[in-house]
Structures are given as C-alpha cells and as structure tokens.
mmCIF file of C-alpha atoms in Angstrom:
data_model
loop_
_atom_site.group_PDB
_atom_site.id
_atom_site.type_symbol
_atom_site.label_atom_id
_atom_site.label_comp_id
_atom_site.label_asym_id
_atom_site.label_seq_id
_atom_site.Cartn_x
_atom_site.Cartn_y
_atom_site.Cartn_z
ATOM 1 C CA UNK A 1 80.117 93.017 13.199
ATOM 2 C CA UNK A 2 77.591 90.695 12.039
ATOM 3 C CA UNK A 3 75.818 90.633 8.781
ATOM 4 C CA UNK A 4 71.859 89.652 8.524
ATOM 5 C CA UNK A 5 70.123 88.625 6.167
ATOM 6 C CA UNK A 6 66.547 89.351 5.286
ATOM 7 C CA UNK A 7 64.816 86.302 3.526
ATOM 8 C CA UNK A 8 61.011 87.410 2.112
ATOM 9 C CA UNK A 9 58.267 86.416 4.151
ATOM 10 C CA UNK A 10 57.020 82.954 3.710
ATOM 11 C CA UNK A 11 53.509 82.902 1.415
ATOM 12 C CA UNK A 12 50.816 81.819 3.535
ATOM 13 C CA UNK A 13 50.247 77.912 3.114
ATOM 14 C CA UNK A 14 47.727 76.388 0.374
ATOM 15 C CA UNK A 15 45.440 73.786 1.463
ATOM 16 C CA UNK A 16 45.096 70.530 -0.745
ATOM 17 C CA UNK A 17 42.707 68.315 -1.717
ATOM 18 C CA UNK A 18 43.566 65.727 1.138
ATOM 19 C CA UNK A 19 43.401 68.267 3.242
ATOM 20 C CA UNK A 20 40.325 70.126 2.470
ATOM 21 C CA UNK A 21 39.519 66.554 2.668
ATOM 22 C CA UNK A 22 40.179 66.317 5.934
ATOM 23 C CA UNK A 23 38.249 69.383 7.022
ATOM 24 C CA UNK A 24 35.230 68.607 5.245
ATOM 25 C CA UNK A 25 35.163 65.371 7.102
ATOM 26 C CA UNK A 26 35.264 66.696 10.828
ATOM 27 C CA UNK A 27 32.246 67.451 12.516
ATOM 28 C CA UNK A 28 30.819 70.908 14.030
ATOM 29 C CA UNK A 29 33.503 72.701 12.078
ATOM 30 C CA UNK A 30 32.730 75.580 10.190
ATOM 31 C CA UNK A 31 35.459 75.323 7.184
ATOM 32 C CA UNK A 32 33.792 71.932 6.595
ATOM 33 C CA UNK A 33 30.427 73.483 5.630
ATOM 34 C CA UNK A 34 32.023 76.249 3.710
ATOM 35 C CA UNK A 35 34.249 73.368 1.912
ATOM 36 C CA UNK A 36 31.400 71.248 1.028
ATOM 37 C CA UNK A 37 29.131 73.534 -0.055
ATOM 38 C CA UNK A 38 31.843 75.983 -2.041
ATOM 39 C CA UNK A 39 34.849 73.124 -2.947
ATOM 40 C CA UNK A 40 33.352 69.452 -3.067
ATOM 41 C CA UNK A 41 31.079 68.300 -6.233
ATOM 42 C CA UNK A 42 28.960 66.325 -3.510
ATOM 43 C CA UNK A 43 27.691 69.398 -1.813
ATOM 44 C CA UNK A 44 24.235 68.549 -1.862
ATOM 45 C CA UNK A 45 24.361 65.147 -0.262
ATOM 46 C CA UNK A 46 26.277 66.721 2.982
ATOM 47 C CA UNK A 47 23.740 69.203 3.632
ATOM 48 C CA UNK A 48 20.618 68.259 6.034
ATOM 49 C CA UNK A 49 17.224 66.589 5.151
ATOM 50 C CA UNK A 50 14.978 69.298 3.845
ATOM 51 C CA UNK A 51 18.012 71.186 1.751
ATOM 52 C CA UNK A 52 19.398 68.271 0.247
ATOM 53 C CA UNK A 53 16.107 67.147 -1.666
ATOM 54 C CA UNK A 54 15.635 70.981 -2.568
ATOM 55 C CA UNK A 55 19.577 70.854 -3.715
ATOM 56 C CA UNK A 56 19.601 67.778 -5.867
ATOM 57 C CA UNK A 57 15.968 68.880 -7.706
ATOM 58 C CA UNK A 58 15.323 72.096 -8.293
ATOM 59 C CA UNK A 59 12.203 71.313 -10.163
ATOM 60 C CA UNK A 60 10.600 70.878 -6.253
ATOM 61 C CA UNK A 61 12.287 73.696 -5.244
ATOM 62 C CA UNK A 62 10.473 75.254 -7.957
ATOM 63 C CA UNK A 63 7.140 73.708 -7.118
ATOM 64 C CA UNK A 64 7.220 74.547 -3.466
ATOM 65 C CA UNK A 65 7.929 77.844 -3.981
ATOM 66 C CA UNK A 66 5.073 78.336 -6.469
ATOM 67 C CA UNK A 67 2.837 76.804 -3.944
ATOM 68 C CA UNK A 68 4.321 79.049 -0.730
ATOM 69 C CA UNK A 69 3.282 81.538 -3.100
ATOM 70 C CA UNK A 70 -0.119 80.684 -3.630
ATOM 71 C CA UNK A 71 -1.038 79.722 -0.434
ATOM 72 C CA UNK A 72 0.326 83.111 0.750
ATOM 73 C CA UNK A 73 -2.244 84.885 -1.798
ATOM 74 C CA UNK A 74 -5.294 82.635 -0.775
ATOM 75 C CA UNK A 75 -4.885 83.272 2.666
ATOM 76 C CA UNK A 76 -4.145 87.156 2.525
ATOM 77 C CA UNK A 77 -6.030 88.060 -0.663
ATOM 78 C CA UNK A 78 -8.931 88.396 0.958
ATOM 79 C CA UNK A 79 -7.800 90.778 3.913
ATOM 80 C CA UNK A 80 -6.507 92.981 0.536
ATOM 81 C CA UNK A 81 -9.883 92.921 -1.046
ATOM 82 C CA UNK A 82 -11.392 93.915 2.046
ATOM 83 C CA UNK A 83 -9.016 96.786 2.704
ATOM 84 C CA UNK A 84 -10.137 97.234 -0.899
ATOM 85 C CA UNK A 85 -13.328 97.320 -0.601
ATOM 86 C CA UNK A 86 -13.631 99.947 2.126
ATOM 87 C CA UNK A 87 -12.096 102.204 0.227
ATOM 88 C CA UNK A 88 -13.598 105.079 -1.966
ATOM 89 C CA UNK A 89 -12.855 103.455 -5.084
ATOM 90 C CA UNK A 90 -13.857 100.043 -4.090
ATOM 91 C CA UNK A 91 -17.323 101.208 -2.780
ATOM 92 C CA UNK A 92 -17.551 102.531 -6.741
ATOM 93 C CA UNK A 93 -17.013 99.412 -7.625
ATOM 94 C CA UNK A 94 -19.242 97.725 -5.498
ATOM 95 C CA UNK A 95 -21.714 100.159 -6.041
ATOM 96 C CA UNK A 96 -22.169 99.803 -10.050
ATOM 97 C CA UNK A 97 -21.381 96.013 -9.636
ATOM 98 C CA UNK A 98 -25.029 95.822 -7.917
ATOM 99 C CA UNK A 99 -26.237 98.119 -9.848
ATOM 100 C CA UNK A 100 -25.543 96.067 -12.998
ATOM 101 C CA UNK A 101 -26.455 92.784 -11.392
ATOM 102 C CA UNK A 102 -29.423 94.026 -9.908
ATOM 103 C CA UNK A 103 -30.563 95.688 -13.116
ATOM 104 C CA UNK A 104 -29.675 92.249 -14.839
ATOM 105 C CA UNK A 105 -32.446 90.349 -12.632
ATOM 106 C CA UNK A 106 -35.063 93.130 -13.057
ATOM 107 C CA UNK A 107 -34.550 92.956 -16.326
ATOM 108 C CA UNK A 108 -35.252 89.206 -16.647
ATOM 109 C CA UNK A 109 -37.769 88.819 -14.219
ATOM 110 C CA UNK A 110 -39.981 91.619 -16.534
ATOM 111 C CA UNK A 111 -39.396 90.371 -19.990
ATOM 112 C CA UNK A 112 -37.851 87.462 -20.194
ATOM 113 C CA UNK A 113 -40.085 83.962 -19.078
ATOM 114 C CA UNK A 114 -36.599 81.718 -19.054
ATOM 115 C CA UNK A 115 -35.983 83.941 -15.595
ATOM 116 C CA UNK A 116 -37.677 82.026 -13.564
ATOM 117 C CA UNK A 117 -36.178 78.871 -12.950
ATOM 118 C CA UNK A 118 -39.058 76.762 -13.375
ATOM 119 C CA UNK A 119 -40.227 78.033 -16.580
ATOM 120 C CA UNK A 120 -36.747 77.336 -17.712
ATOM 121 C CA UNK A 121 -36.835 73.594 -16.026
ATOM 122 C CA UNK A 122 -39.875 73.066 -17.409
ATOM 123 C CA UNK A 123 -38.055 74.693 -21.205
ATOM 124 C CA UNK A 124 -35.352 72.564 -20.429
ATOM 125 C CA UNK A 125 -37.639 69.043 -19.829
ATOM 126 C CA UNK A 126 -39.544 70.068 -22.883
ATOM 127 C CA UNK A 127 -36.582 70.635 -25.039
ATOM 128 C CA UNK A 128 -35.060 67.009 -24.572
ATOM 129 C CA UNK A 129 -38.350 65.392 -24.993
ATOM 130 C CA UNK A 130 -38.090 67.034 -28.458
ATOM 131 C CA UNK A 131 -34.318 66.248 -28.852
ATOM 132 C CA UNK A 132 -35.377 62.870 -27.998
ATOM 133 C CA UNK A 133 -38.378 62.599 -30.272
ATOM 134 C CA UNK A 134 -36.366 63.798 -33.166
ATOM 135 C CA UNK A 135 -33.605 61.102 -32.976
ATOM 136 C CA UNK A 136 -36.006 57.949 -32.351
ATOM 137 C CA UNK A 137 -38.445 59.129 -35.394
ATOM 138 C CA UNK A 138 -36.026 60.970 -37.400
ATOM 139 C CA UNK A 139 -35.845 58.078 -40.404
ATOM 140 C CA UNK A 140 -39.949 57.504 -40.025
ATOM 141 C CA UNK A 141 -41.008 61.239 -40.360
ATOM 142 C CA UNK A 142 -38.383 62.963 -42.150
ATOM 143 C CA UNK A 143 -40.516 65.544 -43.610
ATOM 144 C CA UNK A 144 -40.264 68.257 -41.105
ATOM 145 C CA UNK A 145 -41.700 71.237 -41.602
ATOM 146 C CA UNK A 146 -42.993 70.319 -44.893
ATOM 147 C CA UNK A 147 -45.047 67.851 -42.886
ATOM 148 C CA UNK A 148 -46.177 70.516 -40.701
ATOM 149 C CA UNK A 149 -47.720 72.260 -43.644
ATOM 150 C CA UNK A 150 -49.151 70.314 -45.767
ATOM 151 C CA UNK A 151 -51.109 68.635 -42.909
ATOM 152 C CA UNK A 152 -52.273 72.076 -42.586
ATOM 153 C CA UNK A 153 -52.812 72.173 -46.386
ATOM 154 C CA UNK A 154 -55.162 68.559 -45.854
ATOM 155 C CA UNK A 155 -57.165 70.439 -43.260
ATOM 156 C CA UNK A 156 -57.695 73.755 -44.908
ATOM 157 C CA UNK A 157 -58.722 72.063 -48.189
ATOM 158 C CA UNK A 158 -60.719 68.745 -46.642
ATOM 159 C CA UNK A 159 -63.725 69.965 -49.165
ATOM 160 C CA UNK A 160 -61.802 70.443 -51.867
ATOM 161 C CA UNK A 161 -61.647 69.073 -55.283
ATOM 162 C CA UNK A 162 -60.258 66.023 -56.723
ATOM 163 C CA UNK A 163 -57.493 67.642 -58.225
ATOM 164 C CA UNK A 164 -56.136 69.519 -55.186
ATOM 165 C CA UNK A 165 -56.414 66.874 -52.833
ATOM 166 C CA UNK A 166 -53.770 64.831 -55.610
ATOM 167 C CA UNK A 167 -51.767 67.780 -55.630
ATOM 168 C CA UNK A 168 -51.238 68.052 -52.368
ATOM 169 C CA UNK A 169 -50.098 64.436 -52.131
ATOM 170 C CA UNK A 170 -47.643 65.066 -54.908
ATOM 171 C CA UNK A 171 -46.738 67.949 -52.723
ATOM 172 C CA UNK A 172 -46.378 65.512 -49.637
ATOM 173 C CA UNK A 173 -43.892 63.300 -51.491
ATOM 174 C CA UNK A 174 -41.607 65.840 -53.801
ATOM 175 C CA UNK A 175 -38.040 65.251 -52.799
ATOM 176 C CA UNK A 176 -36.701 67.932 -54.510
ATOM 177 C CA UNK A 177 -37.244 71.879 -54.185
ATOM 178 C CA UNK A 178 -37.968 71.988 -57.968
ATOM 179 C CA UNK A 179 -40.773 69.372 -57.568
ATOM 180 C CA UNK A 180 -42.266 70.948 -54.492
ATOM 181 C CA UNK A 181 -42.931 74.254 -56.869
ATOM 182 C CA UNK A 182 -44.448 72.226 -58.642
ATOM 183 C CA UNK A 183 -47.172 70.875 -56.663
ATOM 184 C CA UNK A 184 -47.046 73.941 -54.845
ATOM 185 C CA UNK A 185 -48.231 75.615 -58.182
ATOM 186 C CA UNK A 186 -50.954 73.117 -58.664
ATOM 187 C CA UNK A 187 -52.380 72.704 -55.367
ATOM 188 C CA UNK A 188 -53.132 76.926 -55.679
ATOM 189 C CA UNK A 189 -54.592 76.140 -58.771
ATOM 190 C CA UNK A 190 -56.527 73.551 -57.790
ATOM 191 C CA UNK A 191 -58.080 75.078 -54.661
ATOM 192 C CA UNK A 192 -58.318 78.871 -55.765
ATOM 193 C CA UNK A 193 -62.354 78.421 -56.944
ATOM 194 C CA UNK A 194 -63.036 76.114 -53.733
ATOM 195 C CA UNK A 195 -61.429 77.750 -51.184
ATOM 196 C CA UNK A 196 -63.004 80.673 -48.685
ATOM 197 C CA UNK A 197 -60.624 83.645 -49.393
ATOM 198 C CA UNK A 198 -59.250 83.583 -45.702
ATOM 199 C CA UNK A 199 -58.158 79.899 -46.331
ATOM 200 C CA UNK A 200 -57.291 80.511 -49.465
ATOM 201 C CA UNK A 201 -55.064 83.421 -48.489
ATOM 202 C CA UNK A 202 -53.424 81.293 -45.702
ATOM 203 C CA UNK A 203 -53.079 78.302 -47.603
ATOM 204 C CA UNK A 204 -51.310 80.843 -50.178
ATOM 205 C CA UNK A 205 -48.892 81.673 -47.642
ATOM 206 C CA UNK A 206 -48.435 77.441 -46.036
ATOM 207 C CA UNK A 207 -47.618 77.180 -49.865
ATOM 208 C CA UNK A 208 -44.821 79.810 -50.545
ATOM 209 C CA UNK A 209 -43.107 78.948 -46.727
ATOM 210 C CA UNK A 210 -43.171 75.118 -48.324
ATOM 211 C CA UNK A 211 -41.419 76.260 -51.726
ATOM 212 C CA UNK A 212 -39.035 78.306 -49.208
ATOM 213 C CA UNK A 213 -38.161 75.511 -46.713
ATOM 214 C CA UNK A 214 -37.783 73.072 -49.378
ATOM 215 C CA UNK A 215 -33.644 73.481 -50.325
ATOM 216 C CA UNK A 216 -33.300 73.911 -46.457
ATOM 217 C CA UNK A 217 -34.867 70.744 -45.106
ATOM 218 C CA UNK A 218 -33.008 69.058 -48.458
ATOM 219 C CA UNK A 219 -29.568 69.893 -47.036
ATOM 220 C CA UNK A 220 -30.638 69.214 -43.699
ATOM 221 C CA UNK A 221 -31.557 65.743 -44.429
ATOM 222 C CA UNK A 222 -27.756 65.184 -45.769
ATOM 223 C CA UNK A 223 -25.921 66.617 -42.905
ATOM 224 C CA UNK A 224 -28.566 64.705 -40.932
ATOM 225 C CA UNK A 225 -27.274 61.435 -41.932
ATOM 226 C CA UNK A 226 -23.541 62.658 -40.547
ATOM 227 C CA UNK A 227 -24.779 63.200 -37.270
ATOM 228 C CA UNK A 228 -24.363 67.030 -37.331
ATOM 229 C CA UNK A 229 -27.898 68.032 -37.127
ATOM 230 C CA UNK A 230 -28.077 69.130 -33.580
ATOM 231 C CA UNK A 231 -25.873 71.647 -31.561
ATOM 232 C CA UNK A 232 -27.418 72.004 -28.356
ATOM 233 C CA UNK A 233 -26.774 75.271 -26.899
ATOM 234 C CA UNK A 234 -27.127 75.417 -22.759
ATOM 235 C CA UNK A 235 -25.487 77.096 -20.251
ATOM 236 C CA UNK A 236 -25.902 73.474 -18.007
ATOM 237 C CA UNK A 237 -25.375 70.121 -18.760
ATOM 238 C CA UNK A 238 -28.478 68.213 -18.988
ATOM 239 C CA UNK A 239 -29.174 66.217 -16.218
ATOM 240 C CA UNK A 240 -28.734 62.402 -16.447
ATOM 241 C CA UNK A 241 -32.087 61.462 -15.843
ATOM 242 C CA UNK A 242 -33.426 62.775 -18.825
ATOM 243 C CA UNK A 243 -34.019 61.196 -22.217
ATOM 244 C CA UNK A 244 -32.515 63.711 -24.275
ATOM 245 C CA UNK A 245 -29.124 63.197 -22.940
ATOM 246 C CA UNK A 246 -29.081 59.148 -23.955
ATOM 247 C CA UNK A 247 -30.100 59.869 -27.273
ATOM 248 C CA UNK A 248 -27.665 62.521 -27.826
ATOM 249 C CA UNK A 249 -25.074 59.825 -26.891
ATOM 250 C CA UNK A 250 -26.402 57.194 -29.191
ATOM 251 C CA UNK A 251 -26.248 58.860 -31.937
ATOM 252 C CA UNK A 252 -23.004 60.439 -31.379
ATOM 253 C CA UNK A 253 -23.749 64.180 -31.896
ATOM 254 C CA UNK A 254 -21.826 66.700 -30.822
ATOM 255 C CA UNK A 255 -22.933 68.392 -27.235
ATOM 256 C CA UNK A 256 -21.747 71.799 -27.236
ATOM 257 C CA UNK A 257 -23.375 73.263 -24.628
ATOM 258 C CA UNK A 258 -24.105 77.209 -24.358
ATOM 259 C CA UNK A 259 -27.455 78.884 -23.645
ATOM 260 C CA UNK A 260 -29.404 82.315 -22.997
ATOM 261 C CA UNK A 261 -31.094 81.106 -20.341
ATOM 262 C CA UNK A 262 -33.443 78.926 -22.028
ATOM 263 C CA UNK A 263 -33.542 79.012 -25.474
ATOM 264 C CA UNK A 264 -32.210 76.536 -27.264
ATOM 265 C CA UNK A 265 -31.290 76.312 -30.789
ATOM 266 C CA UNK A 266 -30.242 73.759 -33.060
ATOM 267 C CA UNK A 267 -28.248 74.827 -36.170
ATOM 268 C CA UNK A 268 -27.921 72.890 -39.624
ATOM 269 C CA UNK A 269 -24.758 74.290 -41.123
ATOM 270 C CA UNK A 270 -25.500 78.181 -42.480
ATOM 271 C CA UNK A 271 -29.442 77.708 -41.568
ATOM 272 C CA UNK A 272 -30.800 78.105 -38.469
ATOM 273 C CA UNK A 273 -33.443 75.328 -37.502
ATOM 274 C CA UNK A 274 -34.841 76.495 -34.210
ATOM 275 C CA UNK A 275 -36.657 74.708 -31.771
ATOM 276 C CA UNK A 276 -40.012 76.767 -32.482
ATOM 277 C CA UNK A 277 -41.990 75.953 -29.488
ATOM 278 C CA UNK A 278 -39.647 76.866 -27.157
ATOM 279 C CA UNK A 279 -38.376 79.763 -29.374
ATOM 280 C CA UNK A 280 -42.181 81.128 -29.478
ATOM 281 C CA UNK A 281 -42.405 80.778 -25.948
ATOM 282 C CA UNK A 282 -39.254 82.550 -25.147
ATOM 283 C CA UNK A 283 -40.093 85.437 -27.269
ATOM 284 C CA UNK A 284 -43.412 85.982 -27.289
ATOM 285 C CA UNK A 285 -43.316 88.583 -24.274
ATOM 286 C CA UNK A 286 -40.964 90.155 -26.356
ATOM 287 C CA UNK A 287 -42.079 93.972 -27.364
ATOM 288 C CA UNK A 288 -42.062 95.290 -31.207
ATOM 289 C CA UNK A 289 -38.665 97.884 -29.498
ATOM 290 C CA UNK A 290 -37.035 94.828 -28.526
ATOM 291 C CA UNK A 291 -37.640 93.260 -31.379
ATOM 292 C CA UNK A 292 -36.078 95.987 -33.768
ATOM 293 C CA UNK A 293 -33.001 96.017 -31.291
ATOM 294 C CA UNK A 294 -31.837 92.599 -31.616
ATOM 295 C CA UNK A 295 -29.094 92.284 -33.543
ATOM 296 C CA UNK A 296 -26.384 94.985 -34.945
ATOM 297 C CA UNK A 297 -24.902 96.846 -31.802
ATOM 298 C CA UNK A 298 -26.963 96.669 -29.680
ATOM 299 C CA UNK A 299 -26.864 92.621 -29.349
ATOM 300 C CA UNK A 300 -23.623 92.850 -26.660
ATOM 301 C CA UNK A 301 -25.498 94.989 -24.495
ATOM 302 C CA UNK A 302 -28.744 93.008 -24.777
ATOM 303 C CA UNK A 303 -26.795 89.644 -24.072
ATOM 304 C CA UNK A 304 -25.341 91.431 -21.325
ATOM 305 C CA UNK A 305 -28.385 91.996 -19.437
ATOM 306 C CA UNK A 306 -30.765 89.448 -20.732
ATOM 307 C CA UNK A 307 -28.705 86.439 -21.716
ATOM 308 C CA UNK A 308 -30.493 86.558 -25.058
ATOM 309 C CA UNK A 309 -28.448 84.844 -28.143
ATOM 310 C CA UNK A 310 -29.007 87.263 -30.565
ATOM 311 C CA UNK A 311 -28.175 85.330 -33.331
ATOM 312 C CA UNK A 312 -31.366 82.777 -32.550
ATOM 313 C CA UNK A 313 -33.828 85.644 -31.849
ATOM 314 C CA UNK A 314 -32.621 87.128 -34.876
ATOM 315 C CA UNK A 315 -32.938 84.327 -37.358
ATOM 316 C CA UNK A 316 -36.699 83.834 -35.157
ATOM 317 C CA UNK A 317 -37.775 87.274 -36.035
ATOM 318 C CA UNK A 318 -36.325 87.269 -39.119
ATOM 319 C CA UNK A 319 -38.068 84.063 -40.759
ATOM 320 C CA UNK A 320 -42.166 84.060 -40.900
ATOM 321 C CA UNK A 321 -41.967 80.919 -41.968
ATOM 322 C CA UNK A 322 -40.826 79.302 -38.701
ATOM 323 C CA UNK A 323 -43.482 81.361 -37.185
ATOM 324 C CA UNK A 324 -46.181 80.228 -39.623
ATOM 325 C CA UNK A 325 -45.212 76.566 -38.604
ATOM 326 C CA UNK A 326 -45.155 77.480 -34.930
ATOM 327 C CA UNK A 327 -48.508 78.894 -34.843
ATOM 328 C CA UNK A 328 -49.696 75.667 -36.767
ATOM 329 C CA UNK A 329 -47.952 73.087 -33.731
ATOM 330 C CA UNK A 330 -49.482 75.378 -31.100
ATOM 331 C CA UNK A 331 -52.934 75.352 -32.914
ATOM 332 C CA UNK A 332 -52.747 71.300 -33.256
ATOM 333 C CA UNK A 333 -51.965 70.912 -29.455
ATOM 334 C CA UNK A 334 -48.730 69.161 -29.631
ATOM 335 C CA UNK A 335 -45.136 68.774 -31.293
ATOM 336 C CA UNK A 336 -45.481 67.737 -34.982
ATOM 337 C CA UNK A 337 -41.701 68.499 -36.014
ATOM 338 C CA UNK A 338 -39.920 65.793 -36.784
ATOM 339 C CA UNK A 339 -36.118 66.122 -37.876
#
C-alpha cells in the first residue's frame, strides 16, 4: 500500500517587469493596452494621435471640452428658446417685453426731441463743435458765463451813466468771488436811477446769477488747467470725422462715454456745468409734471423709459441761473460760452 502525498496547489504565477515588458511591446494584444495604460509611466505616448495630446495636456483637454460645450449651446439654444417661446409663460414674456419696448418708443417719440435720430445727429454735431470751441479758445475767453452776462449787462445799460459803465468793467475783470460782489454791488447802484424797471429788474437778476457763478467758474478754471473739465457722457463714440473727437485727444481729457439719448453734460468736480443749448433744447418739451418727477424715485423708472439722466435734468431744473444764461445765447443767435 502506497502512501500519497498532497503538496498545496501552486500560486498562480506573477508577471515581472520584463515581462509585462514584453506584453506591452506586442502588437494587437489586449494585455498590452491594459499594461500601458494601467502599469507603464509612459502611458500617454503609446496611446493614438488625438488621445495622446489630450493625455499629456490636460489644459486642452480642458479647453476643448469648454468649447464642445459652447458650441453645443449656440447651436441648440435657440431650438430651447423657441420651444420657450411657444409656451404659455414665454408668450408672457414676450408679451410685456413689447409692451415695455413699445411703450419706451412712444414715449420718446412724444416728449423727448433726442428720439429722433436726426435731431440727436444734429445734438450730437452741435455738441462737438462746442467741445471743440471750448478747447481751442479756452485760455482767450476764460470768462464763461460771467462773460455771458455781463455782455448782457453792456447791452441792457448802453445809456447808462459813467459810473455804471466802469463798474461793469470792474465787474468784467474781478477774479475773485469777493470782488465780483463788489462790482456787482456797484453796477446796481450805478444803474438803479437810469435804468427802465424791466431792465433794471433783469439786470438785478444777470447780477445775483454773476455773484452766484463766481466761486463755481473759480474752481472750474483750476481743475481746467488739469485737464478734467470735460466728461463727455454718450451712449456712442463720436465719429472720427468730427472735430470734437481730435480735440478731446489733444488735450488729453478723459472720454467717458454714457448718454440719455442726447444730452450731454459736462461735469466740473461737485458742480454741474451743462452744455445749456443742448440742455434747453432737450428739455424744453418737457411738461411742469415731468419736471416735478425728475429726480427722487421716480428717476429709475423715468431713465427706464426715456433714457433721461436724471442727475443733468435735475441740476438743469434746479439752477435758474444756467437758464438765465441760456435764454441770453439763444437771444444773441449763437454760442457765447467759452470754458
């Protein structure tokens, strides 16, 4: 009788590195691929053309699939806002979007001249020729609005006395707010016994918007000599051809560009110094309800549907002054601001 011996089964073999090797290295088999993709550091350069570059930088992996993802939404986005659209909800929407847009235009085209676009080409043309004007003659006629009225003051009192006619030249050349009371003061003395009431009622009035403007146009003229008179607010650029433009770039001011449809402003730190002919053109069809609206809370919803800045009408409206001087261009026939 024979004795046998069990021996433990044998443990399945291990494959080394020459031989996983060796497999990775013949062709068309499939423990090759699995080797070199789980096993070998050099994965990525055995795998084909398109994979490898994706392997070895994921950065374009990144990049394509960002752009497979955006070309998928271009191309089918609009099919969803169709299927959108057809809907109950998106007819809503479609619905108050015209009615808002529509209501928008109406609103415009009633009350506001800058609708049309050729008033507001011809608001635009006019409003470089003055940005223009300002910057070539700014050092020869720096008087601004002080020049405005006391020209008006010279014509007013052309049969006056003596005495107011030299007070109104000391008025003309006063620097300084506390000399401009001054000859303010003695230019209403002067010309309150030769004077017609009504002229001497509205040269009353030139008088106190001069003592007013004074401290304004003072710190105007310093921030003038920085460049930072002028912010141009537009919704467009201004088109090359036109003069404004150039001399904006010559003299290196700063071209912010935001509009309400054709009123323009330009601001001198705190103070508002608004372009008053195009201002007084812009706002003149403007009703006395309007008027009280502007500003507060109602501005949003009158920006919404007007494009009016608020901030310019209100400043406008606010300042009889600017008016005064507005009236007195429109009166002469032609610009007379100078900056």
């Amino acid at each position: 009788m024979s004795i046998v011996r069990l021996s433990p089964p044998e443990p399945p073999p291990r494959y080394s590195a020459p031989l996983l090797a060796r497999l990775s290295g013949q062709p068309g088999n499939i423990m090759s691929a699995v080797a070199s993709l789980v096993l070998l550091p050099s994965a990525a350069e055995r795998l084909p053309f398109p994979f490898r570059a994706l392997a070895q930088t994921p950065q374009l992996t990144l990049v394509l699939a960002g752009g497979g993802y955006v070309t998928f939404l271009v191309l089918f986005l609009p099919l969803y806002a169709v299927s959108f659209l057809v809907t109950a909800t998106g007819a809503w929407l479609v619905l108050l979007g015209t009615v808002y847009v529509g209501g928008r235009g109406l609103t415009r085209t009633i009350s506001y001249p800058g609708a049309s676009k050729q008033i507001q080409r011809d608001i635009e043309l006019e409003y470089t020729k003055h940005v223009s004007s300002r910057l070539e003659l700014r050092d020869r006629s720096r008087g601004g609005d002080v020049w405005v009225l006391t020209r008006a003051l010279e014509e007013l009192t052309a049969h006056a006395s003596m005495p107011m006619e030299e007070a109104a030249g000391g008025m003309r050349g006063a620097g300084g707010a506390g000399e401009g009371n001054a000859a303010a003061a003695a230019a209403a003395a002067a010309g309150a016994n030769t004077l017609a009431p009504s002229a001497f009622a509205e040269a009353e009035s030139l008088l106190e918007c001069l003592t007013e403007l004074m401290p304004t146009l003072e710190e105007a003229f310093g921030l003038a000599d920085e460049g930072l008179v002028l912010q141009l607010r537009r919704v467009r650029r201004v088109p090359l051809q036109l003069p404004g433009l150039r001399a904006i770039r010559w003299e290196g001011l700063p071209r912010q560009h935001q509009q309400g449809r054709g009123v323009a402003a330009a601001s001198v730190a705190r103070h508002s110094q608004v372009d008053l002919l195009i201002l007084d053109r812009s706002f003149s069809s403007l009703s006395a309800v309007a008027q009280r609206l502007m500003g507060g809370w109602t501005k949003w919803a009158i920006w919404g549907f007007t494009g009016w800045d608020a901030h310019v009408a209100a400043d406008y409206l606010a300042c009889r002054c600017y008016k005064a001087s507005c009236r007195l261009e429109a009166r002469a026939g032609g610009p007379m601001l100078r900056l």
